[in-house]
Amino acid sequence: MRVLNYINGSFCQAESGEEIPNKSPSTGLEYGSLPRSDHRDVDRAVEAAKAAQDGWRKLTHSARAKHLQTLANGIEARLQDFAQTESIDNGKPVHLARSLDIPRSISNFRFFAGAAEHFAGESHCDTKQVHVTKRDPLGVVACISPWNLPLYLLTWKIAPALAAGNTVVAKPSEITPATAFLLSQVMDDIGFPKGVLNILHGFGAEVGSPLVNHPDVKAVTFTGGTQTGKQIAVETAASLKKLSLELGGKNPFIVCADADLDKASDMAVKAAFSNQGQICLCGSRIILETSISESFKRLFVAKVKAITVGDPANDRSQLGALVSESQLQKVANYVDKAKQSGGDILTGGEPIHLPAPLENGWYYAPTVIAGLPHDHCVNQDEIFGPVVTLTEAAGEAELIRLANDTVYGLSASIWTNDIGKSMRMSDRIECGMIWVNNWMVRDLRTPFGGQKMSGIGREGGWEAMRFMTQAKNISISYEEADHD
Ligand code: NAD
C-alpha cells in the first residue's frame, strides 16, 4: 500500500519526494510506504484548511452533521477492508479491529454529527439586558494521534473539531498510517468538501512539530506519549494556543478482599492484555488486598496461560503482534530488568516465535510479574505492552496509597461489592476515569482524560465541543417600555 497525503481534496506525495517504508508487525516485512512530509506540506495543508474555513463554518449545523454522517456511512460500507488494513498495519487481531476500532471510528463521526445538531450557546437575561454567549469555531485545528488505536483515536479528534465548525489538518502516527489513508479515499469518493479535512503523513519532528507551531493553527489536540506532550506544551506556550493533551498511563487495577474474584480475574486479563497491552487505559498494575492475593494470583495466571497469541488475521488469535520492533525490544528490556531485580515471572517473560511466514513478526508472550518493590521502574514506567505486575496491599488505605504512587493519573479499576468502599476509594484516587467492577466501559458523552502526567483537558461529549469552540459573549441593552 502506497499511502499518500490528502490536501485540499487531492492525493499527493510529499514535497520532499521521499517515502518512509511501512512494515507489517505480523511478518516484520515491508509492505508499503508513506510520504515523508515536512514543513512545506504543512504550509500547503494549513493554507487549504484556512481557505476552507469560511465555507465550512457558515454551513448550518444540520448540513455539517450530514457531512459527518456521510463520512461514517462511507467507512461502514468498507468495514471489512478497514478492519483488515488496521490489523495488517498495527498487528492487532483483525476481529478486534472489526469489533472495536472501526465500529468506534464510525460511532465517533455519528456521535459528533449528533453533537453538531444539539450543541448550543447560552443566554442570560436581566433587567434591560440580555447576554448571549455564542460558541464560535476556533479556525484550523491540528489533530495528532498515536499508533495504538489508529483510526479510533484520529477520528475521536477530527469528528468534534469538524462538528464545531473548524477545519482540520490531521497527522496520524507514522507507524500506522494506513486507515487514515483509507479515510481520505472515502472522503474523495463521497466528495467531502475540499480543504475541510487534510491528512498529512510523516515523522513527528518533521510534520507534527511544524504543524503545532504553525501560526494559523489555533488549537492542538494531541494523543501520545507524555514526553511528546510536554514538548508540544513548551513549543506552543509562546503562542498561547488552545491545547488538549491525552498522554500516558500506568493504571491501577485494584482487587479488594470482598470482590468477586472470578469476574475480577476475567476482566484483569482483558485490562492487562487487550490490544497486546497497548491501550493507554490498560490496567498494568494489579494491586491485591493481601488476604485474597494468593487465590486471585492462581485464577489470574491460569487464565493468562490460556491466552492464544497468533496470526492477527486468524479469528482464533486473542493477541497479535506488537506494533514495532522497537516496542518489542522495549518490552523485553523491562522484563530483563524485572528478572535482574529478582522479580518473579509467573508466566511469559519471552518473545514468541511463530512459524513461517510469521517467523520475523514481533510477538511477545503475555507476562505476569510479582515480587517487585512498587518503586521499581517496571511498576512505575509506562511499558505499553503485554506486561502486568502484581502487588499486595494490607487494606483500604494502602490500596489507595499504591494506586496513587505514580506520576500518571489516567484511569483506575476498582473491584469491590462494598459501595461505601468504592466511593471512598474513588474520591481519593488521583485519576480522570474510574470503573467500579468493570473496565473500559465507554459512553461517548462522558469526559475522557487524565490528571497529573496523563494530560491536560478532557475529550468526549460537551467537553470536546467546548474545547473545539471559543465563547463570545454579546451583551445587549434595551430600554423598558414606558407605555404600561
Ligand atoms: P508519540 O508521542 O511518540 O507519538 C504520537 C504522535 O505524535 C505521532 O503521530 C507522532 O508522529 C507525533 N509526534 C511525535 N513528536 C512530535 C512533535 N515533536 N510534535 C508534534 N507531534 C509529534 O506516542 P506513540 O508512541 O505514538 O503512542 C503511545 C503513547 O500514546 C503512550 O504513551 C500512550 O499512553 C499514549 N496514549 C494515550 C492515550 C490517552 O488517551 N491518554 C490514548 C492512546 C495512547
Coordinates of C-alpha atoms and ligand atoms in Angstrom, one line a residue:
M1 CA 0.0 0.0 0.0
R2 CA 1.4 3.3 -1.1
V3 CA 0.0 5.9 1.3
L4 CA -0.4 9.5 0.0
N5 CA -1.2 12.8 1.7
Y6 CA -4.6 14.3 1.2
I7 CA -4.5 18.1 0.8
N8 CA -7.4 20.3 -0.4
G9 CA -9.2 17.3 -1.8
S10 CA -6.3 15.9 -3.7
F11 CA -3.9 13.0 -3.1
C12 CA -0.3 14.0 -3.3
Q13 CA 3.2 12.9 -2.5
A14 CA 5.4 14.8 0.0
E15 CA 7.2 17.9 -1.4
S16 CA 10.4 16.1 -0.4
G17 CA 9.6 13.3 -2.9
E18 CA 10.8 10.9 -0.2
E19 CA 9.0 8.0 1.3
I20 CA 9.2 6.1 4.6
P21 CA 8.9 2.3 4.4
N22 CA 6.0 0.8 6.3
K23 CA 6.3 -2.7 7.9
S24 CA 3.6 -5.1 9.0
P25 CA 4.1 -6.2 12.6
S26 CA 2.8 -9.7 11.9
T27 CA 5.6 -10.6 9.5
G28 CA 8.2 -7.8 10.2
L29 CA 8.3 -7.3 6.5
E30 CA 7.9 -4.0 4.5
Y31 CA 4.5 -3.9 2.7
G32 CA 4.2 -0.3 1.7
S33 CA 5.3 3.3 2.2
L34 CA 4.1 6.7 3.3
P35 CA 5.2 10.2 2.3
R36 CA 8.0 11.8 4.2
S37 CA 6.3 15.2 4.6
D38 CA 7.8 18.3 6.1
H39 CA 7.0 22.0 6.8
R40 CA 6.3 22.6 3.1
D41 CA 3.4 20.1 3.1
V42 CA 2.3 21.5 6.5
D43 CA 2.1 25.0 4.9
R44 CA 0.1 23.8 2.0
A45 CA -2.3 21.8 4.2
V46 CA -2.8 24.7 6.7
E47 CA -3.4 27.1 3.8
A48 CA -6.1 24.8 2.3
A49 CA -7.7 24.4 5.7
K50 CA -7.7 28.1 6.3
A51 CA -9.2 28.8 2.8
A52 CA -12.0 26.2 3.5
Q53 CA -12.8 27.7 7.0
D54 CA -15.3 30.3 6.0
G55 CA -17.4 28.0 3.8
W56 CA -17.5 25.2 6.5
R57 CA -18.3 27.4 9.5
K58 CA -21.1 29.1 7.6
L59 CA -22.9 25.8 6.9
T60 CA -25.9 25.1 9.1
H61 CA -25.4 22.7 11.9
S62 CA -27.5 20.2 10.2
A63 CA -25.5 20.4 6.9
R64 CA -22.3 19.8 8.9
A65 CA -23.9 16.9 10.7
K66 CA -25.0 15.4 7.4
H67 CA -21.4 15.5 6.0
L68 CA -20.2 13.7 9.1
Q69 CA -22.9 11.0 8.8
T70 CA -21.9 10.5 5.1
L71 CA -18.3 10.0 6.2
A72 CA -19.5 7.5 8.8
N73 CA -21.6 5.6 6.2
G74 CA -18.6 5.6 3.8
I75 CA -16.4 3.9 6.4
E76 CA -19.2 1.5 7.3
A77 CA -19.6 0.4 3.7
R78 CA -15.9 -0.7 3.7
L79 CA -15.8 -2.0 7.3
Q80 CA -14.1 -5.3 6.5
D81 CA -11.5 -3.5 4.3
F82 CA -10.8 -1.0 7.1
A83 CA -10.5 -3.8 9.7
Q84 CA -8.1 -5.9 7.7
T85 CA -6.0 -2.9 6.9
E86 CA -5.8 -1.8 10.6
S87 CA -4.8 -5.3 11.5
I88 CA -2.0 -5.6 8.9
D89 CA -0.7 -2.1 9.8
N90 CA -0.9 -2.4 13.5
G91 CA -0.6 -6.1 14.3
K92 CA -3.8 -6.2 16.3
P93 CA -6.2 -9.2 15.8
V94 CA -8.5 -8.5 12.9
H95 CA -11.5 -9.4 15.0
L96 CA -10.6 -6.6 17.4
A97 CA -10.3 -4.1 14.6
R98 CA -13.6 -5.4 13.2
S99 CA -15.5 -5.3 16.5
L100 CA -13.8 -2.3 18.3
D101 CA -11.6 0.0 16.3
I102 CA -13.6 0.5 13.1
P103 CA -17.1 0.5 14.6
R104 CA -15.9 3.0 17.2
S105 CA -14.5 5.2 14.4
I106 CA -17.9 5.1 12.7
S107 CA -19.5 6.0 16.1
N108 CA -17.2 8.9 16.6
F109 CA -18.5 10.6 13.4
R110 CA -22.1 9.6 14.1
F111 CA -21.9 10.8 17.8
F112 CA -20.4 14.2 16.9
A113 CA -22.8 14.6 14.0
G114 CA -25.5 14.5 16.7
A115 CA -23.4 16.9 18.8
A116 CA -23.3 19.3 15.9
E117 CA -27.1 19.3 15.8
H118 CA -27.6 19.7 19.6
F119 CA -24.7 21.8 20.8
A120 CA -25.9 25.3 21.8
G121 CA -24.7 28.6 23.2
E122 CA -26.3 30.2 26.3
S123 CA -28.3 33.3 27.1
H124 CA -28.7 35.1 30.5
C125 CA -31.5 37.7 30.8
D126 CA -31.5 40.6 33.3
T127 CA -33.5 43.8 33.6
K128 CA -32.9 45.8 30.4
Q129 CA -30.1 43.4 29.5
V130 CA -29.7 40.1 27.5
H131 CA -26.4 38.3 27.4
V132 CA -25.9 36.0 24.5
T133 CA -23.0 33.6 24.7
K134 CA -22.1 32.1 21.3
R135 CA -19.7 29.2 20.8
D136 CA -17.6 30.1 17.8
P137 CA -15.3 27.7 16.0
L138 CA -11.6 28.3 16.5
G139 CA -10.3 28.1 12.9
V140 CA -7.8 25.5 11.9
V141 CA -7.2 22.7 14.4
A142 CA -4.3 20.2 14.4
C143 CA -5.3 16.6 15.3
I144 CA -2.3 14.4 16.1
S145 CA -2.7 10.7 17.1
P146 CA -0.7 7.7 18.1
W147 CA -0.4 4.2 16.7
N148 CA -2.2 2.0 19.2
L149 CA -5.8 2.7 18.2
P150 CA -5.0 4.4 14.9
L151 CA -8.3 5.3 13.2
Y152 CA -10.3 5.2 16.5
L153 CA -8.2 8.0 18.1
L154 CA -7.7 10.0 15.0
T155 CA -11.5 10.2 14.3
W156 CA -12.1 10.9 18.1
K157 CA -10.3 14.2 17.5
I158 CA -11.4 15.0 13.9
A159 CA -15.1 14.5 14.5
P160 CA -15.7 17.1 17.2
A161 CA -13.3 19.6 15.5
L162 CA -15.4 19.4 12.3
A163 CA -18.7 19.3 14.2
A164 CA -17.9 22.5 15.9
G165 CA -17.2 24.3 12.6
N166 CA -13.4 24.1 12.5
T167 CA -11.3 22.8 9.6
V168 CA -8.6 20.3 10.3
V169 CA -5.1 19.2 9.5
A170 CA -4.7 15.7 10.8
K171 CA -1.5 13.8 11.4
P172 CA -1.7 10.1 12.1
S173 CA 1.2 8.1 13.5
E174 CA 3.9 7.3 11.0
I175 CA 3.9 3.8 12.4
T176 CA 0.2 3.2 11.4
P177 CA -0.8 5.5 8.5
A178 CA -2.9 3.0 6.5
T179 CA -6.5 3.5 7.8
A180 CA -6.1 7.3 7.7
F181 CA -5.3 6.9 4.1
L182 CA -8.4 4.8 3.6
L183 CA -10.4 7.6 5.3
S184 CA -9.0 10.1 2.7
Q185 CA -10.2 7.6 0.0
V186 CA -13.7 7.6 1.5
M187 CA -13.6 11.5 1.6
D188 CA -12.6 11.5 -2.0
D189 CA -15.3 9.0 -3.0
I190 CA -18.1 10.9 -1.3
G191 CA -17.0 14.3 -2.4
F192 CA -16.3 15.6 1.1
P193 CA -15.8 19.5 0.9
K194 CA -12.2 20.3 -0.2
G195 CA -9.8 21.5 2.3
V196 CA -12.0 20.9 5.3
L197 CA -10.1 17.8 6.4
N198 CA -6.5 17.4 5.3
I199 CA -4.4 14.4 6.2
L200 CA -0.6 14.5 6.3
H201 CA 1.8 11.7 6.9
G202 CA 5.4 11.6 8.2
F203 CA 7.6 11.8 11.2
G204 CA 6.6 13.7 14.4
A205 CA 9.6 16.0 14.3
E206 CA 9.2 16.8 10.6
V207 CA 5.4 17.1 10.3
G208 CA 3.9 17.2 13.8
S209 CA 6.3 19.9 15.1
P210 CA 5.9 22.4 12.3
L211 CA 2.1 21.7 12.4
V212 CA 1.7 22.6 16.1
N213 CA 4.0 25.6 15.7
H214 CA 2.2 27.0 12.6
P215 CA 0.8 30.5 13.4
D216 CA -2.5 29.7 11.6
V217 CA -3.2 26.6 13.7
K218 CA -5.4 27.8 16.5
A219 CA -5.6 24.7 18.6
V220 CA -3.8 21.4 19.0
T221 CA -5.5 18.2 20.2
F222 CA -2.8 15.6 20.8
T223 CA -2.8 12.0 22.0
G224 CA 0.5 10.3 22.5
G225 CA 3.4 9.9 24.9
T226 CA 3.9 12.2 27.9
Q227 CA 7.3 13.4 26.7
T228 CA 5.9 14.4 23.3
G229 CA 3.0 16.1 25.0
K230 CA 5.4 18.1 27.3
Q231 CA 7.4 19.2 24.2
I232 CA 4.3 20.4 22.4
A233 CA 3.2 22.3 25.6
V234 CA 6.6 24.0 25.7
E235 CA 6.7 24.8 21.9
T236 CA 3.2 26.2 21.8
A237 CA 3.4 28.2 25.1
A238 CA 4.5 31.4 23.5
S239 CA 1.6 31.4 21.1
L240 CA -1.0 30.6 23.8
K241 CA -2.7 28.0 21.6
K242 CA -5.5 26.0 23.0
L243 CA -4.1 22.6 23.9
S244 CA -5.7 19.3 24.7
L245 CA -3.2 16.6 25.8
E246 CA -4.1 12.9 26.3
L247 CA -0.9 11.2 27.5
G248 CA 0.4 8.1 29.1
G249 CA -0.9 6.0 31.9
K250 CA 0.2 3.3 34.5
N251 CA -3.3 2.4 35.7
P252 CA -4.1 0.5 38.8
F253 CA -6.5 -2.5 38.8
I254 CA -7.5 -2.8 42.4
V255 CA -9.0 -6.0 43.8
C256 CA -10.4 -5.7 47.3
A257 CA -10.9 -8.7 49.6
D258 CA -14.7 -8.8 49.1
A259 CA -14.6 -8.7 45.3
D260 CA -15.9 -11.5 43.0
L261 CA -12.5 -12.9 42.1
D262 CA -13.7 -14.9 39.1
K263 CA -15.2 -11.8 37.5
A264 CA -12.3 -9.6 38.6
S265 CA -9.7 -12.0 37.2
D266 CA -11.6 -12.4 33.9
M267 CA -11.6 -8.6 33.5
A268 CA -8.0 -8.2 34.7
V269 CA -6.9 -10.4 31.7
K270 CA -8.7 -8.1 29.3
A271 CA -7.5 -4.9 31.1
A272 CA -3.9 -6.1 31.0
F273 CA -3.6 -7.6 27.6
S274 CA -6.2 -6.3 25.2
N275 CA -4.5 -4.9 22.0
Q276 CA -1.3 -6.6 23.3
G277 CA -1.4 -4.3 26.4
Q278 CA -1.1 -1.3 24.1
I279 CA -4.0 0.8 25.3
C280 CA -3.5 3.9 27.4
L281 CA -6.2 2.6 29.8
C282 CA -4.7 -0.9 30.3
G283 CA -4.6 -2.0 33.9
S284 CA -0.9 -2.6 34.1
R285 CA -0.6 -2.6 37.9
I286 CA -2.8 -5.1 39.6
I287 CA -3.0 -4.3 43.3
L288 CA -4.4 -7.0 45.5
E289 CA -5.7 -6.9 49.1
T290 CA -3.3 -9.3 50.9
S291 CA -6.0 -11.8 52.1
I292 CA -7.1 -12.7 48.6
S293 CA -3.7 -12.2 46.9
E294 CA -2.9 -15.9 46.5
S295 CA -6.3 -17.0 45.3
F296 CA -6.5 -14.2 42.8
K297 CA -3.0 -15.0 41.6
R298 CA -3.9 -18.7 40.9
L299 CA -7.0 -17.8 39.0
F300 CA -5.4 -15.0 37.0
V301 CA -2.2 -16.7 36.0
A302 CA -4.1 -19.8 34.8
K303 CA -6.3 -17.6 32.6
V304 CA -3.2 -15.7 31.2
K305 CA -1.5 -19.0 30.4
A306 CA -4.6 -19.9 28.3
I307 CA -4.3 -16.9 26.0
T308 CA -3.6 -17.6 22.4
V309 CA -1.0 -15.4 20.7
G310 CA -1.0 -15.9 16.9
D311 CA -1.5 -14.6 13.4
P312 CA -3.6 -11.4 13.7
A313 CA -5.5 -12.4 10.6
N314 CA -6.8 -15.6 12.4
D315 CA -10.0 -15.0 14.3
R316 CA -8.8 -17.5 16.9
S317 CA -5.8 -15.4 17.9
Q318 CA -6.5 -13.5 21.1
L319 CA -3.3 -11.4 20.9
G320 CA -1.5 -10.5 17.8
A321 CA 1.9 -8.8 17.2
L322 CA 3.4 -5.7 19.0
V323 CA 3.4 -2.7 16.8
S324 CA 7.1 -2.4 16.0
E325 CA 10.5 -4.0 16.6
S326 CA 11.5 -1.2 19.0
Q327 CA 8.3 -1.7 21.0
L328 CA 9.2 -5.4 21.3
Q329 CA 12.7 -4.5 22.4
K330 CA 11.3 -2.0 25.0
V331 CA 9.1 -4.7 26.5
A332 CA 12.0 -7.3 26.5
N333 CA 14.2 -4.7 28.2
Y334 CA 11.7 -4.1 31.0
V335 CA 11.2 -7.8 31.6
D336 CA 15.0 -8.2 31.8
K337 CA 15.2 -5.5 34.4
A338 CA 12.5 -7.3 36.4
K339 CA 14.4 -10.6 36.2
Q340 CA 17.7 -8.9 37.2
S341 CA 15.9 -7.4 40.3
G342 CA 14.6 -10.8 41.4
G343 CA 11.1 -10.3 40.1
D344 CA 9.0 -13.5 39.9
I345 CA 8.0 -14.2 36.3
L346 CA 4.7 -16.1 36.9
T347 CA 4.1 -16.7 33.2
G348 CA 5.5 -15.3 29.9
G349 CA 8.7 -13.3 30.0
E350 CA 10.0 -14.0 26.5
P351 CA 9.2 -13.4 22.8
I352 CA 7.1 -15.8 20.9
H353 CA 8.4 -17.3 17.6
L354 CA 5.7 -18.3 15.2
P355 CA 6.2 -20.5 12.2
A356 CA 6.7 -19.1 8.6
P357 CA 5.6 -16.8 7.2
L358 CA 5.3 -15.1 10.6
E359 CA 8.8 -16.0 11.8
N360 CA 10.0 -12.4 11.8
G361 CA 6.9 -10.9 13.4
W362 CA 7.0 -9.1 16.7
Y363 CA 5.2 -11.3 19.2
Y364 CA 5.7 -11.4 22.9
A365 CA 4.1 -13.7 25.5
P366 CA 1.6 -12.2 27.9
T367 CA 3.7 -11.7 31.1
V368 CA 2.8 -11.6 34.8
I369 CA 5.4 -10.4 37.2
A370 CA 5.2 -10.4 41.0
G371 CA 7.6 -9.6 43.9
L372 CA 9.0 -6.2 42.7
P373 CA 9.0 -3.2 45.0
H374 CA 6.5 -0.6 44.0
D375 CA 9.1 2.0 43.2
H376 CA 10.8 -0.4 40.7
C377 CA 10.8 1.0 37.1
V378 CA 8.6 -1.9 35.9
N379 CA 5.9 -0.7 38.4
Q380 CA 6.4 3.0 37.6
D381 CA 7.1 3.4 33.8
E382 CA 4.5 3.0 31.1
I383 CA 5.7 -0.1 29.3
F384 CA 2.8 -0.2 26.9
G385 CA 3.0 -3.9 26.1
P386 CA 1.8 -7.3 27.4
V387 CA 3.3 -7.0 30.9
V388 CA 1.4 -6.7 34.1
T389 CA 2.6 -6.6 37.7
L390 CA 1.0 -7.9 40.9
T391 CA 1.5 -6.1 44.2
E392 CA -0.1 -6.7 47.6
A393 CA -1.6 -4.1 49.9
A394 CA -2.7 -4.6 53.5
G395 CA -6.1 -2.7 53.4
E396 CA -8.0 0.2 52.0
A397 CA -5.5 3.0 52.9
E398 CA -2.6 1.0 51.4
L399 CA -4.5 0.2 48.3
I400 CA -5.2 3.9 47.7
R401 CA -1.6 4.8 48.5
L402 CA -0.2 2.4 46.0
A403 CA -2.8 3.3 43.4
N404 CA -1.6 7.0 43.6
D405 CA 2.1 6.1 43.8
T406 CA 2.8 7.0 40.2
V407 CA 3.4 10.2 38.2
Y408 CA 0.4 9.2 36.0
G409 CA -3.3 9.7 36.7
L410 CA -5.3 8.4 33.7
S411 CA -7.7 5.7 35.0
A412 CA -8.3 3.1 37.6
S413 CA -10.5 0.0 38.0
I414 CA -11.8 -0.9 41.5
W415 CA -13.2 -4.3 42.3
T416 CA -15.4 -4.5 45.5
N417 CA -19.0 -5.1 46.4
D418 CA -18.9 -2.6 49.2
I419 CA -20.4 0.6 47.7
G420 CA -19.0 2.8 50.5
K421 CA -15.5 1.5 49.9
S422 CA -15.8 2.0 46.2
M423 CA -16.9 5.7 46.7
R424 CA -14.2 6.4 49.4
M425 CA -11.6 5.0 47.1
S426 CA -12.9 6.8 44.0
D427 CA -12.8 10.1 46.0
R428 CA -9.1 9.6 46.8
I429 CA -7.6 8.0 43.7
E430 CA -6.0 10.7 41.6
C431 CA -7.1 10.0 38.0
G432 CA -9.6 11.1 35.4
M433 CA -11.7 7.9 35.0
I434 CA -12.6 5.2 37.4
W435 CA -14.5 2.0 36.7
V436 CA -16.0 0.1 39.6
N437 CA -16.4 -3.7 38.9
N438 CA -15.6 -3.0 35.3
W439 CA -13.0 -1.7 32.9
M440 CA -13.0 0.5 29.8
V441 CA -16.7 1.0 29.6
R442 CA -17.0 4.0 27.4
D443 CA -20.0 6.3 26.9
L444 CA -19.1 8.9 24.4
R445 CA -21.0 11.6 26.4
T446 CA -18.7 11.3 29.4
P447 CA -15.4 13.2 29.9
F448 CA -12.3 11.3 28.9
G449 CA -8.8 12.4 30.1
G450 CA -6.2 12.2 32.8
Q451 CA -4.7 14.0 35.8
K452 CA -1.0 14.5 36.7
M453 CA 1.3 13.5 33.8
S454 CA -1.6 11.8 32.0
G455 CA -2.6 15.1 30.4
I456 CA -4.5 18.3 30.3
G457 CA -8.1 18.7 29.3
R458 CA -11.0 16.3 28.6
E459 CA -12.3 14.9 25.4
G460 CA -15.8 13.4 24.8
G461 CA -19.3 14.9 24.8
W462 CA -19.8 18.6 25.5
E463 CA -16.2 18.7 26.9
A464 CA -14.9 18.2 23.4
M465 CA -17.4 20.6 21.8
R466 CA -16.3 23.3 24.4
F467 CA -12.7 22.7 23.6
M468 CA -13.3 23.0 19.9
T469 CA -15.1 26.3 20.3
Q470 CA -14.4 29.7 21.9
A471 CA -17.1 31.5 23.9
K472 CA -18.0 35.0 22.8
N473 CA -20.4 37.0 25.0
I474 CA -22.6 39.7 23.5
S475 CA -24.5 41.9 26.0
I476 CA -27.5 43.7 24.5
S477 CA -29.1 46.6 26.4
Y478 CA -32.6 47.8 25.8
E479 CA -34.9 50.4 27.3
E480 CA -38.0 49.2 29.1
A481 CA -41.3 50.3 27.5
D482 CA -42.9 53.3 29.2
H483 CA -46.4 52.6 27.9
D484 CA -47.6 50.4 30.7
Ligands
NAD1 P1 4.2 9.6 20.4 O1 4.1 10.7 21.4 O2 5.6 9.1 20.1 O3 3.6 10.0 19.1 C1 2.2 10.4 19.0 C2 2.0 11.2 17.7 O4 2.8 12.5 17.9 C3 2.6 10.6 16.5 O5 1.7 10.9 15.4 C4 3.9 11.3 16.3 O6 4.3 11.3 14.9 C5 3.6 12.7 16.8 N1 4.8 13.5 17.3 C6 5.9 13.0 17.7 N2 6.8 14.0 18.0 C7 6.1 15.2 17.8 C8 6.3 16.5 18.0 N3 7.5 17.0 18.4 N4 5.4 17.4 17.7 C9 4.2 17.0 17.2 N5 3.9 15.7 17.0 C10 4.8 14.8 17.3 O7 3.3 8.4 21.0 P2 3.1 7.0 20.4 O8 4.3 6.1 20.8 O9 2.6 7.0 19.0 O10 1.9 6.4 21.3 C11 2.0 5.8 22.5 C12 1.7 6.8 23.7 O11 0.4 7.3 23.5 C13 1.6 6.1 25.0 O12 2.3 6.9 26.0 C14 0.1 6.0 25.3 O13 -0.2 6.0 26.7 C15 -0.3 7.3 24.7 N6 -1.8 7.2 24.5 C16 -2.6 8.0 25.3 C17 -3.9 7.9 25.2 C18 -4.9 8.8 26.0 O14 -6.0 8.9 25.6 N7 -4.4 9.3 27.1 C19 -4.5 7.1 24.2 C20 -3.7 6.3 23.4 C21 -2.3 6.4 23.6

